[in-house]
JSON list of C-alpha atoms in Angstrom, two decimals:
[
{"chain": "A", "resi": 112, "resn": "MET", "atom": "CA", "xyz": [-38.07, 7.89, 87.48]},
{"chain": "A", "resi": 113, "resn": "PRO", "atom": "CA", "xyz": [-38.22, 11.25, 85.64]},
{"chain": "A", "resi": 114, "resn": "LYS", "atom": "CA", "xyz": [-36.13, 14.09, 86.93]},
{"chain": "A", "resi": 115, "resn": "ARG", "atom": "CA", "xyz": [-37.96, 16.71, 88.95]},
{"chain": "A", "resi": 116, "resn": "VAL", "atom": "CA", "xyz": [-38.04, 20.08, 87.22]},
{"chain": "A", "resi": 117, "resn": "VAL", "atom": "CA", "xyz": [-37.56, 22.90, 89.68]},
{"chain": "A", "resi": 118, "resn": "PRO", "atom": "CA", "xyz": [-40.28, 25.59, 89.53]},
{"chain": "A", "resi": 119, "resn": "GLU", "atom": "CA", "xyz": [-39.30, 28.74, 87.65]},
{"chain": "A", "resi": 120, "resn": "THR", "atom": "CA", "xyz": [-39.27, 30.89, 90.78]},
{"chain": "A", "resi": 121, "resn": "ASP", "atom": "CA", "xyz": [-36.87, 28.51, 92.53]},
{"chain": "A", "resi": 122, "resn": "ARG", "atom": "CA", "xyz": [-34.52, 27.67, 89.69]},
{"chain": "A", "resi": 123, "resn": "ARG", "atom": "CA", "xyz": [-33.60, 31.16, 88.48]},
{"chain": "A", "resi": 124, "resn": "ARG", "atom": "CA", "xyz": [-29.90, 31.80, 88.94]},
{"chain": "A", "resi": 125, "resn": "ARG", "atom": "CA", "xyz": [-29.13, 34.45, 91.51]},
{"chain": "A", "resi": 126, "resn": "ARG", "atom": "CA", "xyz": [-26.04, 35.58, 89.66]},
{"chain": "A", "resi": 127, "resn": "PRO", "atom": "CA", "xyz": [-25.05, 35.86, 85.98]},
{"chain": "A", "resi": 128, "resn": "THR", "atom": "CA", "xyz": [-23.29, 33.03, 84.17]},
{"chain": "A", "resi": 129, "resn": "LYS", "atom": "CA", "xyz": [-19.75, 33.34, 82.85]},
{"chain": "A", "resi": 130, "resn": "GLN", "atom": "CA", "xyz": [-21.28, 34.95, 79.77]},
{"chain": "A", "resi": 131, "resn": "GLY", "atom": "CA", "xyz": [-22.97, 37.58, 81.91]},
{"chain": "A", "resi": 132, "resn": "LEU", "atom": "CA", "xyz": [-26.41, 36.02, 81.39]},
{"chain": "A", "resi": 133, "resn": "VAL", "atom": "CA", "xyz": [-29.15, 35.47, 83.94]},
{"chain": "A", "resi": 134, "resn": "LEU", "atom": "CA", "xyz": [-30.71, 32.19, 82.87]},
{"chain": "A", "resi": 135, "resn": "ASN", "atom": "CA", "xyz": [-34.40, 31.65, 82.28]},
{"chain": "A", "resi": 136, "resn": "HIS", "atom": "CA", "xyz": [-36.54, 29.29, 80.21]},
{"chain": "A", "resi": 137, "resn": "ARG", "atom": "CA", "xyz": [-36.86, 31.65, 77.21]},
{"chain": "A", "resi": 138, "resn": "LEU", "atom": "CA", "xyz": [-33.14, 32.41, 77.04]},
{"chain": "A", "resi": 139, "resn": "ILE", "atom": "CA", "xyz": [-32.22, 28.73, 76.98]},
{"chain": "A", "resi": 140, "resn": "VAL", "atom": "CA", "xyz": [-34.76, 28.05, 74.19]},
{"chain": "A", "resi": 141, "resn": "GLU", "atom": "CA", "xyz": [-33.54, 30.97, 72.09]},
{"chain": "A", "resi": 142, "resn": "THR", "atom": "CA", "xyz": [-29.92, 29.89, 72.58]},
{"chain": "A", "resi": 143, "resn": "ALA", "atom": "CA", "xyz": [-30.85, 26.36, 71.51]},
{"chain": "A", "resi": 144, "resn": "LEU", "atom": "CA", "xyz": [-32.53, 27.78, 68.40]},
{"chain": "A", "resi": 145, "resn": "ARG", "atom": "CA", "xyz": [-29.33, 29.66, 67.55]},
{"chain": "A", "resi": 146, "resn": "MET", "atom": "CA", "xyz": [-27.24, 26.53, 68.04]},
{"chain": "A", "resi": 147, "resn": "LEU", "atom": "CA", "xyz": [-29.54, 24.52, 65.77]},
{"chain": "A", "resi": 148, "resn": "ARG", "atom": "CA", "xyz": [-29.28, 27.19, 63.11]},
{"chain": "A", "resi": 149, "resn": "GLU", "atom": "CA", "xyz": [-25.49, 27.28, 63.31]},
{"chain": "A", "resi": 150, "resn": "HIS", "atom": "CA", "xyz": [-24.61, 23.64, 63.99]},
{"chain": "A", "resi": 151, "resn": "GLY", "atom": "CA", "xyz": [-27.66, 21.51, 63.15]},
{"chain": "A", "resi": 152, "resn": "ALA", "atom": "CA", "xyz": [-29.38, 18.91, 65.29]},
{"chain": "A", "resi": 153, "resn": "ASP", "atom": "CA", "xyz": [-26.17, 16.98, 65.96]},
{"chain": "A", "resi": 154, "resn": "GLY", "atom": "CA", "xyz": [-24.66, 20.11, 67.49]},
{"chain": "A", "resi": 155, "resn": "LEU", "atom": "CA", "xyz": [-27.37, 20.56, 70.10]},
{"chain": "A", "resi": 156, "resn": "THR", "atom": "CA", "xyz": [-26.35, 18.75, 73.29]},
{"chain": "A", "resi": 157, "resn": "ALA", "atom": "CA", "xyz": [-26.69, 19.69, 76.94]},
{"chain": "A", "resi": 158, "resn": "ARG", "atom": "CA", "xyz": [-22.92, 20.06, 77.20]},
{"chain": "A", "resi": 159, "resn": "ARG", "atom": "CA", "xyz": [-22.65, 22.40, 74.23]},
{"chain": "A", "resi": 160, "resn": "LEU", "atom": "CA", "xyz": [-25.71, 24.33, 75.30]},
{"chain": "A", "resi": 161, "resn": "GLY", "atom": "CA", "xyz": [-24.19, 24.76, 78.74]},
{"chain": "A", "resi": 162, "resn": "LEU", "atom": "CA", "xyz": [-20.97, 26.06, 77.20]},
{"chain": "A", "resi": 163, "resn": "ALA", "atom": "CA", "xyz": [-22.90, 28.53, 75.05]},
{"chain": "A", "resi": 164, "resn": "LEU", "atom": "CA", "xyz": [-24.70, 29.80, 78.15]},
{"chain": "A", "resi": 165, "resn": "GLY", "atom": "CA", "xyz": [-21.56, 29.86, 80.29]},
{"chain": "A", "resi": 166, "resn": "ALA", "atom": "CA", "xyz": [-23.05, 27.33, 82.69]},
{"chain": "A", "resi": 167, "resn": "ASP", "atom": "CA", "xyz": [-22.67, 23.67, 83.58]},
{"chain": "A", "resi": 168, "resn": "ALA", "atom": "CA", "xyz": [-24.61, 21.21, 81.41]},
{"chain": "A", "resi": 169, "resn": "SER", "atom": "CA", "xyz": [-26.55, 20.08, 84.48]},
{"chain": "A", "resi": 170, "resn": "THR", "atom": "CA", "xyz": [-28.08, 23.57, 84.68]},
{"chain": "A", "resi": 171, "resn": "VAL", "atom": "CA", "xyz": [-30.19, 22.78, 81.60]},
{"chain": "A", "resi": 172, "resn": "TYR", "atom": "CA", "xyz": [-31.88, 19.95, 83.51]},
{"chain": "A", "resi": 173, "resn": "ARG", "atom": "CA", "xyz": [-33.04, 22.38, 86.15]},
{"chain": "A", "resi": 174, "resn": "TYR", "atom": "CA", "xyz": [-35.26, 23.93, 83.48]},
{"chain": "A", "resi": 175, "resn": "PHE", "atom": "CA", "xyz": [-36.11, 20.91, 81.31]},
{"chain": "A", "resi": 176, "resn": "ARG", "atom": "CA", "xyz": [-36.75, 17.23, 82.04]},
{"chain": "A", "resi": 177, "resn": "GLY", "atom": "CA", "xyz": [-34.41, 16.25, 79.24]},
{"chain": "A", "resi": 178, "resn": "MET", "atom": "CA", "xyz": [-33.40, 17.19, 75.72]},
{"chain": "A", "resi": 179, "resn": "ASP", "atom": "CA", "xyz": [-36.75, 16.03, 74.32]},
{"chain": "A", "resi": 180, "resn": "ASP", "atom": "CA", "xyz": [-38.51, 18.40, 76.71]},
{"chain": "A", "resi": 181, "resn": "LEU", "atom": "CA", "xyz": [-36.29, 21.16, 75.32]},
{"chain": "A", "resi": 182, "resn": "ILE", "atom": "CA", "xyz": [-37.19, 20.16, 71.75]},
{"chain": "A", "resi": 183, "resn": "LEU", "atom": "CA", "xyz": [-40.90, 20.49, 72.59]},
{"chain": "A", "resi": 184, "resn": "ALA", "atom": "CA", "xyz": [-40.22, 23.91, 74.10]},
{"chain": "A", "resi": 185, "resn": "ILE", "atom": "CA", "xyz": [-38.45, 24.92, 70.87]},
{"chain": "A", "resi": 186, "resn": "ALA", "atom": "CA", "xyz": [-41.47, 23.75, 68.84]},
{"chain": "A", "resi": 187, "resn": "ASP", "atom": "CA", "xyz": [-43.75, 25.85, 71.02]},
{"chain": "A", "resi": 188, "resn": "GLU", "atom": "CA", "xyz": [-41.45, 28.85, 70.69]},
{"chain": "A", "resi": 189, "resn": "LEU", "atom": "CA", "xyz": [-41.74, 28.70, 66.89]},
{"chain": "A", "resi": 190, "resn": "PHE", "atom": "CA", "xyz": [-45.50, 29.10, 67.27]},
{"chain": "A", "resi": 191, "resn": "ALA", "atom": "CA", "xyz": [-44.83, 32.12, 69.49]},
{"chain": "A", "resi": 192, "resn": "HIS", "atom": "CA", "xyz": [-42.70, 33.61, 66.70]},
{"chain": "A", "resi": 193, "resn": "ALA", "atom": "CA", "xyz": [-45.46, 32.92, 64.16]},
{"chain": "A", "resi": 194, "resn": "MET", "atom": "CA", "xyz": [-48.22, 34.52, 66.22]},
{"chain": "A", "resi": 195, "resn": "ALA", "atom": "CA", "xyz": [-46.28, 37.55, 67.47]},
{"chain": "A", "resi": 196, "resn": "GLY", "atom": "CA", "xyz": [-48.09, 40.73, 66.46]},
{"chain": "A", "resi": 197, "resn": "TRP", "atom": "CA", "xyz": [-50.87, 38.99, 64.53]},
{"chain": "A", "resi": 198, "resn": "ARG", "atom": "CA", "xyz": [-54.22, 40.77, 64.54]},
{"chain": "A", "resi": 199, "resn": "SER", "atom": "CA", "xyz": [-57.48, 39.62, 62.98]},
{"chain": "A", "resi": 200, "resn": "THR", "atom": "CA", "xyz": [-58.85, 41.65, 60.09]},
{"chain": "A", "resi": 201, "resn": "GLY", "atom": "CA", "xyz": [-62.32, 40.11, 60.37]},
{"chain": "A", "resi": 202, "resn": "ASP", "atom": "CA", "xyz": [-61.96, 38.51, 56.92]},
{"chain": "A", "resi": 203, "resn": "TRP", "atom": "CA", "xyz": [-61.62, 34.79, 57.66]},
{"chain": "A", "resi": 204, "resn": "ARG", "atom": "CA", "xyz": [-59.90, 33.92, 54.40]},
{"chain": "A", "resi": 205, "resn": "SER", "atom": "CA", "xyz": [-57.33, 36.72, 54.68]},
{"chain": "A", "resi": 206, "resn": "ASP", "atom": "CA", "xyz": [-56.77, 35.88, 58.33]},
{"chain": "A", "resi": 207, "resn": "LEU", "atom": "CA", "xyz": [-56.13, 32.19, 57.66]},
{"chain": "A", "resi": 208, "resn": "ARG", "atom": "CA", "xyz": [-53.85, 32.97, 54.74]},
{"chain": "A", "resi": 209, "resn": "GLU", "atom": "CA", "xyz": [-51.81, 35.31, 56.93]},
{"chain": "A", "resi": 210, "resn": "LEU", "atom": "CA", "xyz": [-51.64, 32.75, 59.73]},
{"chain": "A", "resi": 211, "resn": "GLY", "atom": "CA", "xyz": [-50.53, 30.00, 57.37]},
{"chain": "A", "resi": 212, "resn": "LEU", "atom": "CA", "xyz": [-47.80, 32.16, 55.86]},
{"chain": "A", "resi": 213, "resn": "ARG", "atom": "CA", "xyz": [-46.67, 33.24, 59.32]},
{"chain": "A", "resi": 214, "resn": "ILE", "atom": "CA", "xyz": [-46.33, 29.64, 60.51]},
{"chain": "A", "resi": 215, "resn": "HIS", "atom": "CA", "xyz": [-44.45, 28.68, 57.34]},
{"chain": "A", "resi": 216, "resn": "HIS", "atom": "CA", "xyz": [-42.15, 31.71, 57.64]},
{"chain": "A", "resi": 217, "resn": "ALA", "atom": "CA", "xyz": [-41.43, 31.07, 61.33]},
{"chain": "A", "resi": 218, "resn": "TYR", "atom": "CA", "xyz": [-40.30, 27.53, 60.61]},
{"chain": "A", "resi": 219, "resn": "LEU", "atom": "CA", "xyz": [-38.23, 28.50, 57.57]},
{"chain": "A", "resi": 220, "resn": "ALA", "atom": "CA", "xyz": [-36.44, 31.14, 59.63]},
{"chain": "A", "resi": 221, "resn": "HIS", "atom": "CA", "xyz": [-35.09, 28.19, 61.65]},
{"chain": "A", "resi": 222, "resn": "PRO", "atom": "CA", "xyz": [-34.83, 25.32, 59.14]},
{"chain": "A", "resi": 223, "resn": "GLN", "atom": "CA", "xyz": [-32.82, 22.97, 61.35]},
{"chain": "A", "resi": 224, "resn": "ALA", "atom": "CA", "xyz": [-35.32, 23.43, 64.17]},
{"chain": "A", "resi": 225, "resn": "ALA", "atom": "CA", "xyz": [-38.22, 22.99, 61.74]},
{"chain": "A", "resi": 226, "resn": "VAL", "atom": "CA", "xyz": [-37.01, 19.59, 60.58]},
{"chain": "A", "resi": 227, "resn": "LEU", "atom": "CA", "xyz": [-36.60, 18.57, 64.23]},
{"chain": "A", "resi": 228, "resn": "THR", "atom": "CA", "xyz": [-39.90, 19.88, 65.58]},
{"chain": "A", "resi": 229, "resn": "ALA", "atom": "CA", "xyz": [-42.61, 20.34, 62.92]},
{"chain": "A", "resi": 230, "resn": "SER", "atom": "CA", "xyz": [-43.90, 16.79, 63.32]},
{"chain": "A", "resi": 231, "resn": "ARG", "atom": "CA", "xyz": [-44.29, 17.14, 67.11]},
{"chain": "A", "resi": 232, "resn": "VAL", "atom": "CA", "xyz": [-47.43, 17.96, 69.09]},
{"chain": "A", "resi": 233, "resn": "THR", "atom": "CA", "xyz": [-46.52, 19.86, 72.26]},
{"chain": "A", "resi": 234, "resn": "GLY", "atom": "CA", "xyz": [-49.82, 20.77, 73.88]},
{"chain": "A", "resi": 235, "resn": "ARG", "atom": "CA", "xyz": [-48.07, 23.88, 75.21]},
{"chain": "A", "resi": 236, "resn": "ALA", "atom": "CA", "xyz": [-49.32, 27.41, 75.55]},
{"chain": "A", "resi": 237, "resn": "ASN", "atom": "CA", "xyz": [-48.28, 28.93, 72.22]},
{"chain": "A", "resi": 238, "resn": "GLU", "atom": "CA", "xyz": [-49.31, 25.93, 70.13]},
{"chain": "A", "resi": 239, "resn": "VAL", "atom": "CA", "xyz": [-52.65, 25.74, 71.93]},
{"chain": "A", "resi": 240, "resn": "ALA", "atom": "CA", "xyz": [-53.21, 29.48, 71.45]},
{"chain": "A", "resi": 241, "resn": "ALA", "atom": "CA", "xyz": [-52.53, 29.17, 67.71]},
{"chain": "A", "resi": 242, "resn": "ASP", "atom": "CA", "xyz": [-54.94, 26.26, 67.39]},
{"chain": "A", "resi": 243, "resn": "GLU", "atom": "CA", "xyz": [-57.60, 28.14, 69.35]},
{"chain": "A", "resi": 244, "resn": "THR", "atom": "CA", "xyz": [-57.17, 31.13, 67.04]},
{"chain": "A", "resi": 245, "resn": "ILE", "atom": "CA", "xyz": [-57.46, 29.09, 63.83]},
{"chain": "A", "resi": 246, "resn": "LEU", "atom": "CA", "xyz": [-60.55, 27.25, 65.03]},
{"chain": "A", "resi": 247, "resn": "GLY", "atom": "CA", "xyz": [-62.03, 30.55, 66.21]},
{"chain": "A", "resi": 248, "resn": "VAL", "atom": "CA", "xyz": [-61.55, 32.12, 62.79]},
{"chain": "A", "resi": 249, "resn": "LEU", "atom": "CA", "xyz": [-63.31, 29.19, 61.11]},
{"chain": "A", "resi": 250, "resn": "ARG", "atom": "CA", "xyz": [-66.21, 29.01, 63.55]},
{"chain": "A", "resi": 251, "resn": "ALA", "atom": "CA", "xyz": [-66.74, 32.79, 63.45]},
{"chain": "A", "resi": 252, "resn": "ALA", "atom": "CA", "xyz": [-66.86, 32.57, 59.63]},
{"chain": "A", "resi": 253, "resn": "GLY", "atom": "CA", "xyz": [-69.89, 30.27, 59.92]},
{"chain": "A", "resi": 254, "resn": "PHE", "atom": "CA", "xyz": [-68.35, 26.84, 59.36]},
{"chain": "A", "resi": 255, "resn": "PRO", "atom": "CA", "xyz": [-70.19, 24.09, 61.27]},
{"chain": "A", "resi": 256, "resn": "ASP", "atom": "CA", "xyz": [-67.96, 22.55, 63.93]},
{"chain": "A", "resi": 257, "resn": "ALA", "atom": "CA", "xyz": [-67.34, 19.34, 61.97]},
{"chain": "A", "resi": 258, "resn": "ASP", "atom": "CA", "xyz": [-66.24, 21.35, 58.93]},
{"chain": "A", "resi": 259, "resn": "ALA", "atom": "CA", "xyz": [-64.19, 23.72, 61.06]},
{"chain": "A", "resi": 260, "resn": "VAL", "atom": "CA", "xyz": [-62.23, 20.81, 62.55]},
{"chain": "A", "resi": 261, "resn": "ARG", "atom": "CA", "xyz": [-61.77, 19.14, 59.17]},
{"chain": "A", "resi": 262, "resn": "ILE", "atom": "CA", "xyz": [-60.47, 22.34, 57.56]},
{"chain": "A", "resi": 263, "resn": "TYR", "atom": "CA", "xyz": [-58.31, 23.16, 60.58]},
{"chain": "A", "resi": 264, "resn": "HIS", "atom": "CA", "xyz": [-56.79, 19.67, 60.33]},
{"chain": "A", "resi": 265, "resn": "ALA", "atom": "CA", "xyz": [-55.96, 20.13, 56.65]},
{"chain": "A", "resi": 266, "resn": "PHE", "atom": "CA", "xyz": [-54.76, 23.70, 57.21]},
{"chain": "A", "resi": 267, "resn": "ILE", "atom": "CA", "xyz": [-52.32, 23.00, 60.05]},
{"chain": "A", "resi": 268, "resn": "ASP", "atom": "CA", "xyz": [-51.01, 19.74, 58.57]},
{"chain": "A", "resi": 269, "resn": "GLN", "atom": "CA", "xyz": [-50.46, 21.43, 55.21]},
{"chain": "A", "resi": 270, "resn": "SER", "atom": "CA", "xyz": [-48.57, 24.33, 56.75]},
{"chain": "A", "resi": 271, "resn": "LEU", "atom": "CA", "xyz": [-46.36, 22.03, 58.83]},
{"chain": "A", "resi": 272, "resn": "ALA", "atom": "CA", "xyz": [-45.79, 19.56, 55.99]},
{"chain": "A", "resi": 273, "resn": "PHE", "atom": "CA", "xyz": [-44.60, 22.30, 53.66]},
{"chain": "A", "resi": 274, "resn": "SER", "atom": "CA", "xyz": [-42.52, 23.73, 56.49]},
{"chain": "A", "resi": 275, "resn": "ILE", "atom": "CA", "xyz": [-40.69, 20.41, 56.86]},
{"chain": "A", "resi": 276, "resn": "LEU", "atom": "CA", "xyz": [-40.27, 20.00, 53.10]},
{"chain": "A", "resi": 277, "resn": "ASP", "atom": "CA", "xyz": [-38.99, 23.52, 52.50]},
{"chain": "A", "resi": 278, "resn": "ALA", "atom": "CA", "xyz": [-36.90, 23.61, 55.67]},
{"chain": "A", "resi": 279, "resn": "ALA", "atom": "CA", "xyz": [-35.21, 20.33, 54.71]},
{"chain": "A", "resi": 280, "resn": "THR", "atom": "CA", "xyz": [-34.11, 21.99, 51.47]},
{"chain": "A", "resi": 281, "resn": "LEU", "atom": "CA", "xyz": [-32.77, 25.03, 53.30]},
{"chain": "A", "resi": 282, "resn": "ALA", "atom": "CA", "xyz": [-30.99, 22.80, 55.81]},
{"chain": "A", "resi": 283, "resn": "LEU", "atom": "CA", "xyz": [-28.96, 21.11, 53.06]},
{"chain": "A", "resi": 284, "resn": "PRO", "atom": "CA", "xyz": [-25.33, 22.11, 52.60]},
{"chain": "A", "resi": 285, "resn": "SER", "atom": "CA", "xyz": [-25.24, 25.01, 50.15]},
{"chain": "A", "resi": 286, "resn": "ALA", "atom": "CA", "xyz": [-23.44, 23.00, 47.46]},
{"chain": "A", "resi": 287, "resn": "ALA", "atom": "CA", "xyz": [-26.05, 20.23, 47.56]},
{"chain": "A", "resi": 288, "resn": "ARG", "atom": "CA", "xyz": [-28.93, 22.72, 47.52]},
{"chain": "A", "resi": 289, "resn": "GLU", "atom": "CA", "xyz": [-27.49, 24.59, 44.55]},
{"chain": "A", "resi": 290, "resn": "ALA", "atom": "CA", "xyz": [-26.91, 21.33, 42.67]},
{"chain": "A", "resi": 291, "resn": "ASP", "atom": "CA", "xyz": [-30.53, 20.32, 43.22]},
{"chain": "A", "resi": 292, "resn": "GLU", "atom": "CA", "xyz": [-31.77, 23.69, 42.01]},
{"chain": "A", "resi": 293, "resn": "GLU", "atom": "CA", "xyz": [-29.70, 23.46, 38.83]},
{"chain": "A", "resi": 294, "resn": "VAL", "atom": "CA", "xyz": [-31.29, 20.12, 37.85]},
{"chain": "A", "resi": 295, "resn": "TRP", "atom": "CA", "xyz": [-34.38, 21.92, 36.51]},
{"chain": "A", "resi": 296, "resn": "GLN", "atom": "CA", "xyz": [-32.28, 24.00, 34.13]},
{"chain": "A", "resi": 297, "resn": "ASP", "atom": "CA", "xyz": [-29.56, 21.46, 33.33]},
{"chain": "A", "resi": 298, "resn": "THR", "atom": "CA", "xyz": [-31.75, 18.34, 32.96]},
{"chain": "A", "resi": 299, "resn": "TYR", "atom": "CA", "xyz": [-35.47, 19.05, 32.66]},
{"chain": "A", "resi": 300, "resn": "ALA", "atom": "CA", "xyz": [-35.10, 22.06, 30.36]},
{"chain": "A", "resi": 301, "resn": "ARG", "atom": "CA", "xyz": [-33.00, 19.98, 27.93]},
{"chain": "A", "resi": 302, "resn": "LEU", "atom": "CA", "xyz": [-35.28, 16.98, 27.57]},
{"chain": "A", "resi": 303, "resn": "PRO", "atom": "CA", "xyz": [-36.41, 16.63, 23.91]},
{"chain": "A", "resi": 304, "resn": "ALA", "atom": "CA", "xyz": [-40.05, 17.00, 22.92]},
{"chain": "A", "resi": 305, "resn": "ALA", "atom": "CA", "xyz": [-39.82, 13.72, 21.00]},
{"chain": "A", "resi": 306, "resn": "THR", "atom": "CA", "xyz": [-39.48, 11.72, 24.21]},
{"chain": "A", "resi": 307, "resn": "HIS", "atom": "CA", "xyz": [-40.87, 14.06, 26.86]},
{"chain": "A", "resi": 308, "resn": "PRO", "atom": "CA", "xyz": [-43.40, 16.33, 25.12]},
{"chain": "A", "resi": 309, "resn": "ASN", "atom": "CA", "xyz": [-45.13, 17.55, 28.28]},
{"chain": "A", "resi": 310, "resn": "ILE", "atom": "CA", "xyz": [-41.95, 18.45, 30.12]},
{"chain": "A", "resi": 311, "resn": "ALA", "atom": "CA", "xyz": [-40.50, 20.10, 27.02]},
{"chain": "A", "resi": 312, "resn": "ALA", "atom": "CA", "xyz": [-43.63, 22.18, 26.48]},
{"chain": "A", "resi": 313, "resn": "THR", "atom": "CA", "xyz": [-43.63, 23.46, 30.05]},
{"chain": "A", "resi": 314, "resn": "ALA", "atom": "CA", "xyz": [-39.87, 23.58, 30.69]},
{"chain": "A", "resi": 315, "resn": "PRO", "atom": "CA", "xyz": [-39.55, 27.39, 30.98]},
{"chain": "A", "resi": 316, "resn": "LEU", "atom": "CA", "xyz": [-42.39, 27.45, 33.48]},
{"chain": "A", "resi": 317, "resn": "LEU", "atom": "CA", "xyz": [-40.91, 24.56, 35.45]},
{"chain": "A", "resi": 318, "resn": "VAL", "atom": "CA", "xyz": [-37.53, 26.29, 35.63]},
{"chain": "A", "resi": 319, "resn": "ALA", "atom": "CA", "xyz": [-39.19, 29.50, 36.80]},
{"chain": "A", "resi": 320, "resn": "ARG", "atom": "CA", "xyz": [-41.33, 27.87, 39.51]},
{"chain": "A", "resi": 321, "resn": "MET", "atom": "CA", "xyz": [-39.91, 24.62, 40.82]},
{"chain": "A", "resi": 322, "resn": "ASN", "atom": "CA", "xyz": [-37.20, 26.06, 43.07]},
{"chain": "A", "resi": 323, "resn": "ASP", "atom": "CA", "xyz": [-39.77, 28.15, 44.94]},
{"chain": "A", "resi": 324, "resn": "SER", "atom": "CA", "xyz": [-42.11, 26.84, 47.60]},
{"chain": "A", "resi": 325, "resn": "ALA", "atom": "CA", "xyz": [-45.52, 25.68, 46.41]},
{"chain": "A", "resi": 326, "resn": "TYR", "atom": "CA", "xyz": [-47.00, 26.45, 49.81]},
{"chain": "A", "resi": 327, "resn": "PRO", "atom": "CA", "xyz": [-48.70, 29.79, 48.93]},
{"chain": "A", "resi": 328, "resn": "THR", "atom": "CA", "xyz": [-50.38, 28.13, 45.94]},
{"chain": "A", "resi": 329, "resn": "ALA", "atom": "CA", "xyz": [-51.44, 25.07, 47.94]},
{"chain": "A", "resi": 330, "resn": "LEU", "atom": "CA", "xyz": [-52.73, 27.33, 50.73]},
{"chain": "A", "resi": 331, "resn": "ASP", "atom": "CA", "xyz": [-54.81, 29.37, 48.28]},
{"chain": "A", "resi": 332, "resn": "MET", "atom": "CA", "xyz": [-56.26, 26.18, 46.81]},
{"chain": "A", "resi": 333, "resn": "LEU", "atom": "CA", "xyz": [-57.22, 24.93, 50.27]},
{"chain": "A", "resi": 334, "resn": "LEU", "atom": "CA", "xyz": [-58.86, 28.24, 51.17]},
{"chain": "A", "resi": 335, "resn": "SER", "atom": "CA", "xyz": [-60.71, 28.38, 47.84]},
{"chain": "A", "resi": 336, "resn": "THR", "atom": "CA", "xyz": [-62.15, 24.93, 48.48]},
{"chain": "A", "resi": 337, "resn": "ALA", "atom": "CA", "xyz": [-63.14, 25.95, 52.01]},
{"chain": "A", "resi": 338, "resn": "ALA", "atom": "CA", "xyz": [-64.80, 29.12, 50.70]},
{"chain": "A", "resi": 339, "resn": "ALA", "atom": "CA", "xyz": [-66.81, 27.12, 48.15]},
{"chain": "A", "resi": 340, "resn": "GLN", "atom": "CA", "xyz": [-67.96, 24.75, 50.88]},
{"chain": "A", "resi": 341, "resn": "LEU", "atom": "CA", "xyz": [-69.00, 27.66, 53.10]},
{"chain": "A", "resi": 342, "resn": "ARG", "atom": "CA", "xyz": [-71.03, 29.19, 50.26]},
{"chain": "A", "resi": 343, "resn": "GLY", "atom": "CA", "xyz": [-72.73, 25.84, 49.71]},
{"chain": "A", "resi": 344, "resn": "HIS", "atom": "CA", "xyz": [-73.51, 25.54, 53.40]},
{"chain": "A", "resi": 345, "resn": "CYS", "atom": "CA", "xyz": [-74.96, 29.05, 53.55]},
{"chain": "A", "resi": 346, "resn": "GLN", "atom": "CA", "xyz": [-77.04, 28.49, 50.42]},
{"chain": "A", "resi": 347, "resn": "GLY", "atom": "CA", "xyz": [-78.28, 25.18, 51.78]},
{"chain": "A", "resi": 348, "resn": "ASN", "atom": "CA", "xyz": [-79.37, 26.83, 55.01]},
{"chain": "A", "resi": 349, "resn": "HIS", "atom": "CA", "xyz": [-81.13, 29.56, 53.05]},
{"chain": "A", "resi": 350, "resn": "ILE", "atom": "CA", "xyz": [-83.03, 27.02, 50.96]},
{"chain": "A", "resi": 351, "resn": "SER", "atom": "CA", "xyz": [-83.95, 24.85, 53.93]},
{"chain": "A", "resi": 352, "resn": "THR", "atom": "CA", "xyz": [-85.31, 27.81, 55.92]},
{"chain": "A", "resi": 353, "resn": "ALA", "atom": "CA", "xyz": [-87.06, 29.60, 53.03]},
{"chain": "A", "resi": 354, "resn": "PRO", "atom": "CA", "xyz": [-90.87, 29.52, 53.21]},
{"chain": "A", "resi": 355, "resn": "THR", "atom": "CA", "xyz": [-92.62, 27.33, 50.68]},
{"chain": "A", "resi": 356, "resn": "VAL", "atom": "CA", "xyz": [-94.70, 29.04, 48.02]},
{"chain": "A", "resi": 357, "resn": "GLY", "atom": "CA", "xyz": [-98.20, 27.78, 46.99]}
]
């Protein structure tokens, strides 16, 4: 039988913890984010989180049904970070590009948390608000609902997929990450044209690009395709509604 989570108004501590903190849902999530950043997923346990907060480990379970419930709350908090301060410009393409980059940046600011949470669907307030915003931008731009959902699906999955990929690189130990980055210069750039003509011809470009995220480029390609489809839809509507001549 799942543990009963005490309502927020009833579970708030009446006095500070040993660390001088008055516990609440947001503080626990932010502390968990810090622990993930500093110690990785293996370092996030109820016991260690309790120690960081200056409280007993059981206190965490007054706010969350379990550690997986906390993980979902962390995932939702990353969406809150991404959306904080965002304002629409009225240009759908610019707005979606900004939203995509914000989501990617929010996850990369917490790479250990990104690897742990980017594949999860929380259904919580911040995630839902982000999805509502993205769909609203697409529908307001004139995309039919079926196209809006299809593009939203590609947009959000692309942003999260690149977040996991890029965060996994950042989460590597620094020595391993640096060794991987050097492969482009130490191996690819030295391959002879006689055996690898295409790599040899593009080696300087590969060295210059391959250690950076491809997400901005992939995002622009997705938005360009969406823009072309919207133009086609608008032109099709114009043709279908134009009066016949003769």
